[in-house]
mmCIF file of C-alpha atoms and ligand atoms in Angstrom:
data_model
loop_
_atom_site.group_PDB
_atom_site.id
_atom_site.type_symbol
_atom_site.label_atom_id
_atom_site.label_comp_id
_atom_site.label_asym_id
_atom_site.label_seq_id
_atom_site.Cartn_x
_atom_site.Cartn_y
_atom_site.Cartn_z
ATOM 1 C CA UNK A 1 -11.950 -0.464 9.446
ATOM 2 C CA UNK A 2 -8.855 0.551 11.447
ATOM 3 C CA UNK A 3 -7.999 2.968 8.649
ATOM 4 C CA UNK A 4 -11.435 4.629 8.674
ATOM 5 C CA UNK A 5 -11.509 4.559 12.495
ATOM 6 C CA UNK A 6 -8.089 6.220 12.702
ATOM 7 C CA UNK A 7 -9.156 8.904 10.233
ATOM 8 C CA UNK A 8 -12.596 9.445 11.772
ATOM 9 C CA UNK A 9 -11.050 9.494 15.245
ATOM 10 C CA UNK A 10 -8.833 12.367 14.144
ATOM 11 C CA UNK A 11 -11.234 14.376 11.930
ATOM 12 C CA UNK A 12 -14.496 16.217 12.433
ATOM 13 C CA UNK A 13 -16.871 18.209 10.223
ATOM 14 C CA UNK A 14 -15.139 21.319 8.866
ATOM 15 C CA UNK A 15 -11.641 19.811 9.086
ATOM 16 C CA UNK A 16 -9.337 19.459 6.108
ATOM 17 C CA UNK A 17 -7.135 16.520 5.223
ATOM 18 C CA UNK A 18 -4.052 16.341 3.040
ATOM 19 C CA UNK A 19 -3.404 12.913 1.552
ATOM 20 C CA UNK A 20 -1.069 11.449 -1.015
ATOM 21 C CA UNK A 21 -2.898 11.138 -4.344
ATOM 22 C CA UNK A 22 -1.471 7.677 -4.866
ATOM 23 C CA UNK A 23 -3.448 5.531 -2.485
ATOM 24 C CA UNK A 24 -4.984 2.124 -2.045
ATOM 25 C CA UNK A 25 -8.244 2.424 -4.026
ATOM 26 C CA UNK A 26 -10.426 1.714 -0.990
ATOM 27 C CA UNK A 27 -8.825 4.560 0.953
ATOM 28 C CA UNK A 28 -9.156 6.868 -2.038
ATOM 29 C CA UNK A 29 -12.855 6.041 -2.429
ATOM 30 C CA UNK A 30 -13.475 6.439 1.337
ATOM 31 C CA UNK A 31 -12.094 9.969 1.123
ATOM 32 C CA UNK A 32 -13.871 10.747 -2.163
ATOM 33 C CA UNK A 33 -17.277 9.205 -1.461
ATOM 34 C CA UNK A 34 -17.728 9.514 2.312
ATOM 35 C CA UNK A 35 -15.648 12.400 3.622
ATOM 36 C CA UNK A 36 -17.233 15.025 1.351
ATOM 37 C CA UNK A 37 -20.658 14.213 2.857
ATOM 38 C CA UNK A 38 -19.218 14.463 6.372
ATOM 39 C CA UNK A 39 -17.931 17.974 5.627
ATOM 40 C CA UNK A 40 -14.280 16.925 5.546
ATOM 41 C CA UNK A 41 -12.338 18.464 2.687
ATOM 42 C CA UNK A 42 -9.605 16.344 1.080
ATOM 43 C CA UNK A 43 -6.558 17.728 -0.734
ATOM 44 C CA UNK A 44 -4.237 15.442 -2.679
ATOM 45 C CA UNK A 45 -0.499 15.807 -3.019
ATOM 46 C CA UNK A 46 1.988 13.780 -5.073
ATOM 47 C CA UNK A 47 4.356 11.293 -3.429
ATOM 48 C CA UNK A 48 7.090 13.960 -3.787
ATOM 49 C CA UNK A 49 4.940 16.250 -1.578
ATOM 50 C CA UNK A 50 5.486 19.091 -4.090
ATOM 51 C CA UNK A 51 3.454 22.187 -3.220
ATOM 52 C CA UNK A 52 2.223 20.778 0.101
ATOM 53 C CA UNK A 53 2.828 24.130 1.873
ATOM 54 C CA UNK A 54 0.134 25.679 -0.313
ATOM 55 C CA UNK A 55 -2.459 23.149 0.844
ATOM 56 C CA UNK A 56 -2.172 23.936 4.559
ATOM 57 C CA UNK A 57 -4.578 26.388 6.156
ATOM 58 C CA UNK A 58 -6.080 26.956 9.586
ATOM 59 C CA UNK A 59 -8.555 24.082 9.045
ATOM 60 C CA UNK A 60 -5.972 21.468 8.118
ATOM 61 C CA UNK A 61 -5.935 18.706 10.689
ATOM 62 C CA UNK A 62 -4.430 15.516 9.246
ATOM 63 C CA UNK A 63 -1.615 14.491 6.921
ATOM 64 C CA UNK A 64 -2.213 10.980 5.570
ATOM 65 C CA UNK A 65 0.466 9.215 3.544
ATOM 66 C CA UNK A 66 0.901 5.772 2.062
ATOM 67 C CA UNK A 67 4.432 4.525 1.362
ATOM 68 C CA UNK A 68 5.139 2.488 -0.670
ATOM 69 C CA UNK A 69 1.976 3.132 -2.652
ATOM 70 C CA UNK A 70 -0.403 0.627 -4.173
ATOM 71 C CA UNK A 71 0.154 -0.416 -6.983
ATOM 72 C CA UNK A 72 3.052 1.617 -8.440
ATOM 73 C CA UNK A 73 5.273 1.183 -5.368
ATOM 74 C CA UNK A 74 6.239 4.868 -5.262
ATOM 75 C CA UNK A 75 7.696 6.176 -2.007
ATOM 76 C CA UNK A 76 7.048 9.223 0.112
ATOM 77 C CA UNK A 77 10.011 10.613 2.044
ATOM 78 C CA UNK A 78 8.420 9.464 5.288
ATOM 79 C CA UNK A 79 10.742 11.417 7.578
ATOM 80 C CA UNK A 80 10.158 14.636 5.646
ATOM 81 C CA UNK A 81 6.384 14.111 5.765
ATOM 82 C CA UNK A 82 6.453 13.513 9.544
ATOM 83 C CA UNK A 83 8.525 16.656 10.089
ATOM 84 C CA UNK A 84 6.174 18.687 7.912
ATOM 85 C CA UNK A 85 3.207 17.479 9.965
ATOM 86 C CA UNK A 86 4.956 18.338 13.215
ATOM 87 C CA UNK A 87 5.886 21.816 12.000
ATOM 88 C CA UNK A 88 2.266 22.576 11.052
ATOM 89 C CA UNK A 89 0.751 20.763 14.078
ATOM 90 C CA UNK A 90 -1.016 18.195 11.893
ATOM 91 C CA UNK A 91 -1.920 14.700 13.018
ATOM 92 C CA UNK A 92 0.242 12.373 10.951
ATOM 93 C CA UNK A 93 -1.107 9.003 9.816
ATOM 94 C CA UNK A 94 0.694 6.520 7.580
ATOM 95 C CA UNK A 95 -0.529 3.361 5.846
ATOM 96 C CA UNK A 96 2.433 1.019 6.328
ATOM 97 C CA UNK A 97 0.795 -2.049 4.742
ATOM 98 C CA UNK A 98 3.257 -2.477 1.858
ATOM 99 C CA UNK A 99 6.379 -1.974 3.978
ATOM 100 C CA UNK A 100 5.300 -3.991 7.044
ATOM 101 C CA UNK A 101 6.964 -3.255 10.403
ATOM 102 C CA UNK A 102 9.858 -5.461 9.261
ATOM 103 C CA UNK A 103 10.954 -2.930 6.632
ATOM 104 C CA UNK A 104 9.721 0.401 8.028
ATOM 105 C CA UNK A 105 8.797 1.602 11.534
ATOM 106 C CA UNK A 106 7.130 5.019 11.267
ATOM 107 C CA UNK A 107 6.341 5.480 14.974
ATOM 108 C CA UNK A 108 10.079 6.008 15.479
ATOM 109 C CA UNK A 109 9.905 8.878 12.978
ATOM 110 C CA UNK A 110 7.186 10.590 14.993
ATOM 111 C CA UNK A 111 3.967 9.520 13.261
ATOM 112 C CA UNK A 112 0.899 9.819 15.474
ATOM 113 C CA UNK A 113 -0.754 6.745 13.992
ATOM 114 C CA UNK A 114 0.307 3.859 11.775
ATOM 115 C CA UNK A 115 -2.321 1.727 10.064
ATOM 116 C CA UNK A 116 -1.906 -1.671 8.469
ATOM 117 C CA UNK A 117 -4.162 -3.957 6.558
ATOM 118 C CA UNK A 118 -3.455 -7.090 8.615
ATOM 119 C CA UNK A 119 -5.322 -8.976 5.894
ATOM 120 C CA UNK A 120 -2.068 -8.784 3.975
ATOM 121 C CA UNK A 121 1.485 -9.582 5.168
ATOM 122 C CA UNK A 122 0.802 -9.470 8.924
ATOM 123 C CA UNK A 123 -1.583 -12.443 8.779
ATOM 124 C CA UNK A 124 0.229 -13.629 5.666
ATOM 125 C CA UNK A 125 -1.966 -16.496 4.487
ATOM 126 C CA UNK A 126 -4.843 -14.711 2.727
ATOM 127 C CA UNK A 127 -7.415 -16.208 5.096
ATOM 128 C CA UNK A 128 -8.246 -13.296 7.416
ATOM 129 C CA UNK A 129 -9.708 -9.827 7.068
ATOM 130 C CA UNK A 130 -8.210 -7.643 9.775
ATOM 131 C CA UNK A 131 -6.704 -4.236 10.416
ATOM 132 C CA UNK A 132 -4.255 -2.727 12.859
ATOM 133 C CA UNK A 133 -3.848 0.817 14.141
ATOM 134 C CA UNK A 134 -0.785 1.729 16.222
ATOM 135 C CA UNK A 135 -0.161 4.876 18.215
ATOM 136 C CA UNK A 136 -0.052 6.367 21.679
ATOM 137 C CA UNK A 137 -2.713 5.830 24.330
ATOM 138 C CA UNK A 138 -4.629 9.013 23.522
ATOM 139 C CA UNK A 139 -5.071 8.107 19.871
ATOM 140 C CA UNK A 140 -5.696 4.440 20.470
ATOM 141 C CA UNK A 141 -8.541 5.246 22.890
ATOM 142 C CA UNK A 142 -10.181 7.328 20.174
ATOM 143 C CA UNK A 143 -9.697 4.624 17.561
ATOM 144 C CA UNK A 144 -11.081 2.018 19.985
ATOM 145 C CA UNK A 145 -14.214 4.126 20.481
ATOM 146 C CA UNK A 146 -14.642 4.505 16.729
ATOM 147 C CA UNK A 147 -14.259 0.755 16.248
ATOM 148 C CA UNK A 148 -16.979 0.165 18.856
ATOM 149 C CA UNK A 149 -19.295 2.752 17.281
ATOM 150 C CA UNK A 150 -18.743 1.485 13.745
ATOM 151 C CA UNK A 151 -18.721 -2.234 14.530
ATOM 152 C CA UNK A 152 -15.337 -3.379 13.304
ATOM 153 C CA UNK A 153 -14.455 -5.817 16.069
ATOM 154 C CA UNK A 154 -12.394 -8.837 15.153
ATOM 155 C CA UNK A 155 -13.819 -12.292 15.867
ATOM 156 C CA UNK A 156 -11.716 -14.814 17.868
ATOM 157 C CA UNK A 157 -11.064 -17.071 14.869
ATOM 158 C CA UNK A 158 -9.545 -14.182 12.887
ATOM 159 C CA UNK A 159 -7.539 -13.090 15.932
ATOM 160 C CA UNK A 160 -6.190 -16.637 16.297
ATOM 161 C CA UNK A 161 -5.157 -16.802 12.635
ATOM 162 C CA UNK A 162 -3.521 -13.367 12.780
ATOM 163 C CA UNK A 163 -1.657 -14.285 15.957
ATOM 164 C CA UNK A 164 -0.394 -17.491 14.393
ATOM 165 C CA UNK A 165 0.515 -15.934 11.043
ATOM 166 C CA UNK A 166 2.419 -12.990 12.475
ATOM 167 C CA UNK A 167 4.986 -15.287 14.140
ATOM 168 C CA UNK A 168 6.612 -15.916 10.747
ATOM 169 C CA UNK A 169 6.324 -12.353 9.439
ATOM 170 C CA UNK A 170 10.066 -11.653 9.550
ATOM 171 C CA UNK A 171 10.989 -14.854 7.712
ATOM 172 C CA UNK A 172 8.274 -14.417 5.121
ATOM 173 C CA UNK A 173 9.153 -10.795 4.338
ATOM 174 C CA UNK A 174 12.843 -11.657 4.014
ATOM 175 C CA UNK A 175 12.103 -14.458 1.514
ATOM 176 C CA UNK A 176 9.581 -12.286 -0.352
ATOM 177 C CA UNK A 177 12.168 -9.506 -0.769
ATOM 178 C CA UNK A 178 14.722 -11.995 -2.141
ATOM 179 C CA UNK A 179 12.188 -13.436 -4.584
ATOM 180 C CA UNK A 180 10.859 -10.032 -5.635
ATOM 181 C CA UNK A 181 14.212 -8.641 -6.740
ATOM 182 C CA UNK A 182 14.874 -11.784 -8.811
ATOM 183 C CA UNK A 183 11.460 -11.553 -10.480
ATOM 184 C CA UNK A 184 11.812 -7.794 -11.039
ATOM 185 C CA UNK A 185 15.198 -8.237 -12.710
ATOM 186 C CA UNK A 186 13.821 -11.022 -14.917
ATOM 187 C CA UNK A 187 10.848 -8.899 -15.990
ATOM 188 C CA UNK A 188 12.969 -5.820 -16.650
ATOM 189 C CA UNK A 189 15.060 -7.799 -19.155
ATOM 190 C CA UNK A 190 12.081 -9.410 -20.911
ATOM 191 C CA UNK A 191 11.486 -8.174 -24.478
ATOM 192 C CA UNK A 192 7.688 -7.933 -24.063
ATOM 193 C CA UNK A 193 7.831 -5.869 -20.854
ATOM 194 C CA UNK A 194 7.662 -2.087 -21.242
ATOM 195 C CA UNK A 195 8.326 -1.067 -17.646
ATOM 196 C CA UNK A 196 8.792 -2.608 -14.200
ATOM 197 C CA UNK A 197 7.963 -0.793 -10.979
ATOM 198 C CA UNK A 198 10.022 -2.150 -8.093
ATOM 199 C CA UNK A 199 11.934 0.101 -5.682
ATOM 200 C CA UNK A 200 14.806 -2.396 -5.571
ATOM 201 C CA UNK A 201 15.634 -1.698 -9.226
ATOM 202 C CA UNK A 202 18.039 1.195 -9.916
ATOM 203 C CA UNK A 203 15.613 2.257 -12.699
ATOM 204 C CA UNK A 204 12.875 2.984 -10.134
ATOM 205 C CA UNK A 205 12.506 6.733 -9.460
ATOM 206 C CA UNK A 206 12.553 6.159 -5.684
ATOM 207 C CA UNK A 207 15.385 3.622 -5.533
ATOM 208 C CA UNK A 208 17.706 5.911 -3.553
ATOM 209 C CA UNK A 209 14.988 6.886 -1.115
ATOM 210 C CA UNK A 210 14.042 3.216 -0.657
ATOM 211 C CA UNK A 211 17.642 2.387 0.227
ATOM 212 C CA UNK A 212 17.674 5.219 2.736
ATOM 213 C CA UNK A 213 14.395 4.628 4.537
ATOM 214 C CA UNK A 214 13.513 0.939 4.145
ATOM 215 C CA UNK A 215 15.323 -2.172 5.366
ATOM 216 C CA UNK A 216 14.379 -4.036 2.179
ATOM 217 C CA UNK A 217 12.380 -3.363 -0.971
ATOM 218 C CA UNK A 218 9.294 -5.426 -0.210
ATOM 219 C CA UNK A 219 7.107 -8.022 -1.883
ATOM 220 C CA UNK A 220 5.144 -5.817 -4.260
ATOM 221 C CA UNK A 221 5.891 -4.922 -7.858
ATOM 222 C CA UNK A 222 4.009 -3.930 -10.970
ATOM 223 C CA UNK A 223 4.715 -3.997 -14.684
ATOM 224 C CA UNK A 224 3.382 -2.734 -17.987
ATOM 225 C CA UNK A 225 3.553 -4.825 -21.145
ATOM 226 C CA UNK A 226 4.307 -3.427 -24.576
ATOM 227 C CA UNK A 227 1.054 -5.088 -25.734
ATOM 228 C CA UNK A 228 -0.983 -3.111 -23.189
ATOM 229 C CA UNK A 229 -4.255 -4.397 -21.715
ATOM 230 C CA UNK A 230 -4.890 -7.354 -24.081
ATOM 231 C CA UNK A 231 -1.385 -8.689 -23.411
ATOM 232 C CA UNK A 232 -1.806 -8.148 -19.656
ATOM 233 C CA UNK A 233 -5.066 -10.110 -19.665
ATOM 234 C CA UNK A 234 -3.372 -12.967 -21.514
ATOM 235 C CA UNK A 235 -0.572 -13.149 -18.962
ATOM 236 C CA UNK A 236 -3.038 -13.157 -16.073
ATOM 237 C CA UNK A 237 -5.009 -15.979 -17.745
ATOM 238 C CA UNK A 238 -1.911 -18.050 -18.470
ATOM 239 C CA UNK A 239 0.002 -18.008 -15.196
ATOM 240 C CA UNK A 240 -0.249 -21.290 -13.292
ATOM 241 C CA UNK A 241 1.804 -20.915 -10.118
ATOM 242 C CA UNK A 242 0.750 -17.301 -9.614
ATOM 243 C CA UNK A 243 -2.908 -17.040 -8.682
ATOM 244 C CA UNK A 244 -5.158 -14.414 -10.246
ATOM 245 C CA UNK A 245 -6.579 -12.876 -7.092
ATOM 246 C CA UNK A 246 -6.848 -9.662 -5.109
ATOM 247 C CA UNK A 247 -5.203 -9.256 -1.678
ATOM 248 C CA UNK A 248 -1.419 -9.297 -1.338
ATOM 249 C CA UNK A 249 1.493 -9.916 0.978
ATOM 250 C CA UNK A 250 0.659 -13.586 1.608
ATOM 251 C CA UNK A 251 2.686 -16.770 1.181
ATOM 252 C CA UNK A 252 1.402 -17.384 -2.349
ATOM 253 C CA UNK A 253 2.274 -15.181 -5.322
ATOM 254 C CA UNK A 254 -0.592 -13.322 -6.938
ATOM 255 C CA UNK A 255 -1.241 -11.282 -10.060
ATOM 256 C CA UNK A 256 -4.032 -8.802 -10.551
ATOM 257 C CA UNK A 257 -5.064 -5.964 -12.861
ATOM 258 C CA UNK A 258 -5.539 -2.979 -10.507
ATOM 259 C CA UNK A 259 -7.889 -1.206 -12.932
ATOM 260 C CA UNK A 260 -10.381 -4.069 -12.323
ATOM 261 C CA UNK A 261 -9.766 -4.705 -8.631
ATOM 262 C CA UNK A 262 -8.165 -2.362 -6.078
ATOM 263 C CA UNK A 263 -8.706 0.618 -8.391
ATOM 264 C CA UNK A 264 -12.172 -0.182 -9.823
ATOM 265 C CA UNK A 265 -14.726 2.606 -10.077
ATOM 266 C CA UNK A 266 -12.153 5.288 -10.761
ATOM 267 C CA UNK A 267 -12.140 7.552 -13.814
ATOM 268 C CA UNK A 268 -9.327 7.529 -16.380
ATOM 269 C CA UNK A 269 -8.162 10.819 -14.948
ATOM 270 C CA UNK A 270 -8.104 9.436 -11.403
ATOM 271 C CA UNK A 271 -6.201 6.351 -12.574
ATOM 272 C CA UNK A 272 -3.690 8.533 -14.402
ATOM 273 C CA UNK A 273 -3.167 10.632 -11.263
ATOM 274 C CA UNK A 274 -2.467 7.432 -9.335
ATOM 275 C CA UNK A 275 -0.022 6.371 -12.055
ATOM 276 C CA UNK A 276 -2.144 3.328 -12.948
ATOM 277 C CA UNK A 277 -2.235 2.366 -16.636
ATOM 278 C CA UNK A 278 -5.213 0.271 -17.872
ATOM 279 C CA UNK A 279 -2.972 -2.726 -18.575
ATOM 280 C CA UNK A 280 -0.802 -2.551 -15.464
ATOM 281 C CA UNK A 281 -0.205 -5.928 -13.824
ATOM 282 C CA UNK A 282 0.361 -5.858 -10.085
ATOM 283 C CA UNK A 283 2.330 -8.721 -8.603
ATOM 284 C CA UNK A 284 2.480 -9.823 -4.988
ATOM 285 C CA UNK A 285 5.461 -12.088 -4.480
ATOM 286 C CA UNK A 286 5.138 -15.000 -2.092
ATOM 287 C CA UNK A 287 7.588 -17.428 -0.521
ATOM 288 C CA UNK A 288 7.803 -19.983 -3.336
ATOM 289 C CA UNK A 289 11.066 -20.779 -5.095
ATOM 290 C CA UNK A 290 12.149 -17.778 -7.202
ATOM 291 C CA UNK A 291 13.106 -20.058 -10.105
ATOM 292 C CA UNK A 292 9.593 -21.494 -10.225
ATOM 293 C CA UNK A 293 8.062 -18.016 -10.214
ATOM 294 C CA UNK A 294 10.304 -16.878 -13.067
ATOM 295 C CA UNK A 295 9.610 -20.048 -15.071
ATOM 296 C CA UNK A 296 5.874 -19.460 -14.680
ATOM 297 C CA UNK A 297 6.102 -15.853 -15.891
ATOM 298 C CA UNK A 298 8.362 -16.956 -18.728
ATOM 299 C CA UNK A 299 5.781 -19.437 -20.055
ATOM 300 C CA UNK A 300 2.898 -17.003 -19.496
ATOM 301 C CA UNK A 301 4.699 -14.283 -21.459
ATOM 302 C CA UNK A 302 5.802 -16.607 -24.282
HETATM 303 C C1 PLP B 1 -5.584 -3.917 1.147
HETATM 304 C C2 PLP B 1 -5.124 -2.613 1.602
HETATM 305 C C3 PLP B 1 -5.896 -1.867 2.490
HETATM 306 C C4 PLP B 1 -7.254 -2.309 2.970
HETATM 307 O O1 PLP B 1 -7.188 -3.422 3.746
HETATM 308 P P1 PLP B 1 -8.463 -4.262 4.235
HETATM 309 O O2 PLP B 1 -7.828 -5.243 5.122
HETATM 310 O O3 PLP B 1 -9.066 -4.850 3.001
HETATM 311 O O4 PLP B 1 -9.360 -3.294 4.896
HETATM 312 C C5 PLP B 1 -5.397 -0.654 2.916
HETATM 313 N N1 PLP B 1 -4.208 -0.180 2.485
HETATM 314 C C6 PLP B 1 -3.435 -0.870 1.627
HETATM 315 C C7 PLP B 1 -2.125 -0.292 1.179
HETATM 316 C C8 PLP B 1 -3.871 -2.105 1.154
HETATM 317 O O5 PLP B 1 -3.111 -2.775 0.292
#
């Protein structure tokens, strides 16, 4: 709701939007299924922003980026994107859900608005649905109006849970980062694993950029198995400590197949553009003991 309110607060009929092609599925579908009918044209660019100059014209109003991306954990050079937006007088919006404010603070880089799914790490216990938009007074007044028009007000119970959960955000993210690198290294060495996507691994294409612009590599990773989709389904059925569930960023570790959850209702071509293979397993690492997490994956993969 904060995401759509931020975007709708910044865009009107006839405007154009440039967005990273790799996006949370819900954001992608919002742009694909709703914005076209509102007369807002969407252009997609890769996380490397290649060719972005060619997408700007007099109607371009917003640059929207997500970094790291869901589920392949690719990074956008967030400083470069902010500078590009400034140079072309575009409103810059970033989805900072995967990084959290602990690992990345885009307002300092000049973004006009930062949006978070507070459902995830900010609340941290997978028991709230909430969103956050951050920005200066001018933008926040617009977002507030949109929230009132569209009906996305948070109830007091959710606000209480978010307020309580956020107190431990720093500790949780720190532990999640420690666990995630251990799990990523274990998976990368496993004979049945074809590829691991985690920016903390030197094999990740954005490892250098992650070191430069983030204070840690985060709680999210993904992997492909040599056995493809059938093998991925077996692993998801066999894990015991990991839960098979959507959402992410909470205290408990989760596995999910993006093609059936966050990225449902997308064509093979759209999935390929987002870098999502049919058998990709997305993992959200929680605050359990890393050894227990590895032991669980070990038995599930056996
Ligand atoms: C989950 C998620 C969202 C949507 O959050 P809701 O709280 O479900 O609205 C947006 N962006 C990213 C990166 C997400 O992971």
